[in-house]
């Protein structure tokens, strides 16, 4: 099984800005944590981060071409604006889990909308970086049930 972990705009600033919301761990720490969990679960994992909506769409389409089995995505601010990302996950049909470090529902009103949610098999929110590991486990468990 191979899983692609996609992070949207500004996620490269993890640990550098707003640690009170997103914690002190960096993007590289996040990658290491996920790699460790993937090794424990015996699955392959690859990573993609971009600040550009079209590049994120391209990554989702690339996952389809490469035969990736699952996607974990934190679309960051594009969660609340992007029909293009929703269309992409629906189009490729790869089981996708939406992850948010914080709980957007308990923040500003505009963060309550998630376009991509409708195209995802689950959403994990408000569990910090551990939410990515949860998402990975969810995809692995789900693949065993099919
Ligand atoms: O809680 C999450 O994971 C979010 O997806 C993070 C997004 C935000 O727009 C969503 O509403 C919720 C923003 C993440 C990028 O911003 C950062 C800024 C500084 C340090 C780390 C991330």
Tab-separated table of C-alpha atoms and ligand atoms in Angstrom:
chain	number	residue	atom	x	y	z
A	1	UNK	CA	0.000	0.000	0.000
A	2	UNK	CA	1.227	3.499	-0.888
A	3	UNK	CA	-0.079	6.707	0.639
A	4	UNK	CA	0.508	10.304	-0.458
A	5	UNK	CA	0.452	13.007	2.229
A	6	UNK	CA	-0.419	16.422	0.794
A	7	UNK	CA	-0.131	19.719	2.658
A	8	UNK	CA	-1.431	23.050	1.415
A	9	UNK	CA	-0.344	26.670	1.714
A	10	UNK	CA	1.841	27.842	4.592
A	11	UNK	CA	2.207	24.377	6.076
A	12	UNK	CA	5.950	24.761	5.400
A	13	UNK	CA	5.848	27.357	8.219
A	14	UNK	CA	4.910	24.771	10.845
A	15	UNK	CA	6.835	25.373	14.058
A	16	UNK	CA	8.069	28.731	12.791
A	17	UNK	CA	4.891	30.858	13.030
A	18	UNK	CA	1.812	30.686	15.340
A	19	UNK	CA	3.065	27.848	17.610
A	20	UNK	CA	0.140	28.609	19.964
A	21	UNK	CA	-2.227	27.236	17.316
A	22	UNK	CA	-0.157	24.754	15.327
A	23	UNK	CA	2.504	23.666	17.869
A	24	UNK	CA	6.300	23.798	17.860
A	25	UNK	CA	7.061	20.862	15.582
A	26	UNK	CA	8.309	21.740	12.108
A	27	UNK	CA	7.204	20.411	8.707
A	28	UNK	CA	10.313	18.181	8.716
A	29	UNK	CA	9.318	16.840	12.164
A	30	UNK	CA	5.867	16.065	10.749
A	31	UNK	CA	7.411	14.184	7.819
A	32	UNK	CA	9.618	12.148	10.208
A	33	UNK	CA	6.664	11.293	12.488
A	34	UNK	CA	4.604	10.080	9.528
A	35	UNK	CA	7.525	8.097	8.078
A	36	UNK	CA	7.954	6.300	11.430
A	37	UNK	CA	4.253	5.429	11.617
A	38	UNK	CA	4.225	4.300	7.975
A	39	UNK	CA	7.198	2.005	8.649
A	40	UNK	CA	5.401	0.586	11.705
A	41	UNK	CA	2.293	-0.043	9.599
A	42	UNK	CA	4.330	-1.450	6.700
A	43	UNK	CA	3.097	1.045	4.104
A	44	UNK	CA	4.936	3.325	1.712
A	45	UNK	CA	4.524	7.057	2.110
A	46	UNK	CA	5.372	10.092	-0.031
A	47	UNK	CA	4.959	13.799	0.667
A	48	UNK	CA	3.943	16.903	-1.232
A	49	UNK	CA	3.549	20.472	0.015
A	50	UNK	CA	2.666	23.504	-2.074
A	51	UNK	CA	1.405	27.037	-1.628
A	52	UNK	CA	-0.336	26.843	-5.023
A	53	UNK	CA	-3.820	25.475	-5.637
A	54	UNK	CA	-3.083	24.186	-9.166
A	55	UNK	CA	0.024	22.346	-7.966
A	56	UNK	CA	-2.116	20.587	-5.334
A	57	UNK	CA	-4.623	19.578	-8.045
A	58	UNK	CA	-1.698	18.267	-10.141
A	59	UNK	CA	-0.449	16.230	-7.164
A	60	UNK	CA	-3.880	14.617	-6.718
A	61	UNK	CA	-4.040	13.767	-10.429
A	62	UNK	CA	-0.449	12.471	-10.244
A	63	UNK	CA	-1.475	10.160	-7.410
A	64	UNK	CA	-4.043	8.609	-9.744
A	65	UNK	CA	-1.497	8.151	-12.557
A	66	UNK	CA	0.983	6.571	-10.102
A	67	UNK	CA	-1.599	4.158	-8.659
A	68	UNK	CA	-1.412	5.568	-5.126
A	69	UNK	CA	-3.813	3.746	-2.762
A	70	UNK	CA	-4.697	6.532	-0.334
A	71	UNK	CA	-4.326	10.269	0.194
A	72	UNK	CA	-4.005	12.185	3.456
A	73	UNK	CA	-4.587	15.876	2.799
A	74	UNK	CA	-4.473	19.039	4.849
A	75	UNK	CA	-5.549	21.597	2.239
A	76	UNK	CA	-4.981	24.381	4.818
A	77	UNK	CA	-6.737	27.595	3.715
A	78	UNK	CA	-7.875	25.956	0.447
A	79	UNK	CA	-10.145	23.771	2.594
A	80	UNK	CA	-12.461	26.758	2.854
A	81	UNK	CA	-12.305	27.982	-0.736
A	82	UNK	CA	-11.393	25.281	-3.230
A	83	UNK	CA	-13.963	23.514	-5.379
A	84	UNK	CA	-11.010	22.511	-7.611
A	85	UNK	CA	-9.531	20.317	-4.846
A	86	UNK	CA	-12.934	18.744	-4.152
A	87	UNK	CA	-13.383	18.011	-7.866
A	88	UNK	CA	-9.877	16.501	-8.039
A	89	UNK	CA	-10.372	14.052	-5.142
A	90	UNK	CA	-13.793	13.089	-6.498
A	91	UNK	CA	-12.378	12.636	-10.016
A	92	UNK	CA	-9.502	10.345	-8.995
A	93	UNK	CA	-11.635	8.287	-6.603
A	94	UNK	CA	-8.677	7.518	-4.301
A	95	UNK	CA	-9.756	7.111	-0.630
A	96	UNK	CA	-8.816	10.445	0.924
A	97	UNK	CA	-8.750	11.583	4.550
A	98	UNK	CA	-8.937	15.298	5.363
A	99	UNK	CA	-6.755	16.367	8.305
A	100	UNK	CA	-6.581	19.599	10.284
A	101	UNK	CA	-4.146	20.242	13.097
A	102	UNK	CA	-6.514	22.681	14.784
A	103	UNK	CA	-10.293	22.360	14.940
A	104	UNK	CA	-11.449	24.807	12.266
A	105	UNK	CA	-15.059	24.456	13.472
A	106	UNK	CA	-14.181	26.120	16.764
A	107	UNK	CA	-12.364	29.071	15.137
A	108	UNK	CA	-13.614	31.849	12.848
A	109	UNK	CA	-16.951	31.368	11.081
A	110	UNK	CA	-15.324	31.202	7.622
A	111	UNK	CA	-13.333	28.109	8.654
A	112	UNK	CA	-16.531	26.088	9.235
A	113	UNK	CA	-16.946	25.449	5.529
A	114	UNK	CA	-14.927	22.584	4.053
A	115	UNK	CA	-15.444	22.002	0.343
A	116	UNK	CA	-13.188	18.951	0.211
A	117	UNK	CA	-14.955	17.115	3.062
A	118	UNK	CA	-17.665	15.842	0.737
A	119	UNK	CA	-15.046	13.970	-1.306
A	120	UNK	CA	-13.264	12.426	1.704
A	121	UNK	CA	-13.857	9.129	3.514
A	122	UNK	CA	-13.137	10.806	6.887
A	123	UNK	CA	-12.053	14.040	8.534
A	124	UNK	CA	-9.658	14.218	11.507
A	125	UNK	CA	-9.479	17.622	13.162
A	126	UNK	CA	-8.151	19.163	16.347
A	127	UNK	CA	-5.759	16.325	17.231
A	128	UNK	CA	-2.553	18.190	16.390
A	129	UNK	CA	0.058	16.389	14.313
A	130	UNK	CA	-1.178	13.056	15.700
A	131	UNK	CA	-4.180	13.550	13.426
A	132	UNK	CA	-2.000	12.683	10.415
A	133	UNK	CA	-1.059	9.352	12.039
A	134	UNK	CA	-4.730	8.674	12.752
A	135	UNK	CA	-5.522	9.368	9.107
A	136	UNK	CA	-2.800	6.950	7.990
A	137	UNK	CA	-4.172	4.215	10.278
A	138	UNK	CA	-7.708	4.862	9.034
A	139	UNK	CA	-6.639	4.340	5.420
A	140	UNK	CA	-4.707	1.167	6.265
A	141	UNK	CA	-7.620	-0.289	8.310
A	142	UNK	CA	-10.057	0.632	5.581
A	143	UNK	CA	-7.956	-1.061	2.883
A	144	UNK	CA	-7.951	-4.288	4.921
A	145	UNK	CA	-11.734	-4.293	5.072
A	146	UNK	CA	-12.147	-4.271	1.282
B	1	LIG	O1	-5.727	23.398	11.418
B	1	LIG	C1	-5.308	23.187	10.274
B	1	LIG	O2	-4.581	22.245	9.996
B	1	LIG	C2	-5.643	24.167	9.150
B	1	LIG	O3	-5.841	23.423	7.956
B	1	LIG	C3	-4.443	25.076	9.014
B	1	LIG	C4	-4.644	26.191	7.979
B	1	LIG	C5	-5.939	26.941	8.234
B	1	LIG	O4	-6.163	27.858	7.186
B	1	LIG	C6	-7.125	26.003	8.341
B	1	LIG	O5	-8.275	26.752	8.632
B	1	LIG	C7	-6.903	24.956	9.422
B	1	LIG	C8	-3.495	27.172	8.003
B	1	LIG	C9	-2.171	26.461	8.077
B	1	LIG	C10	-1.060	27.214	7.611
B	1	LIG	O6	-0.742	28.270	8.464
B	1	LIG	C11	0.316	28.126	9.298
B	1	LIG	C12	0.808	29.284	9.788
B	1	LIG	C13	1.859	29.251	10.653
B	1	LIG	C14	2.414	28.041	11.043
B	1	LIG	C15	1.896	26.879	10.541
B	1	LIG	C16	0.855	26.909	9.663
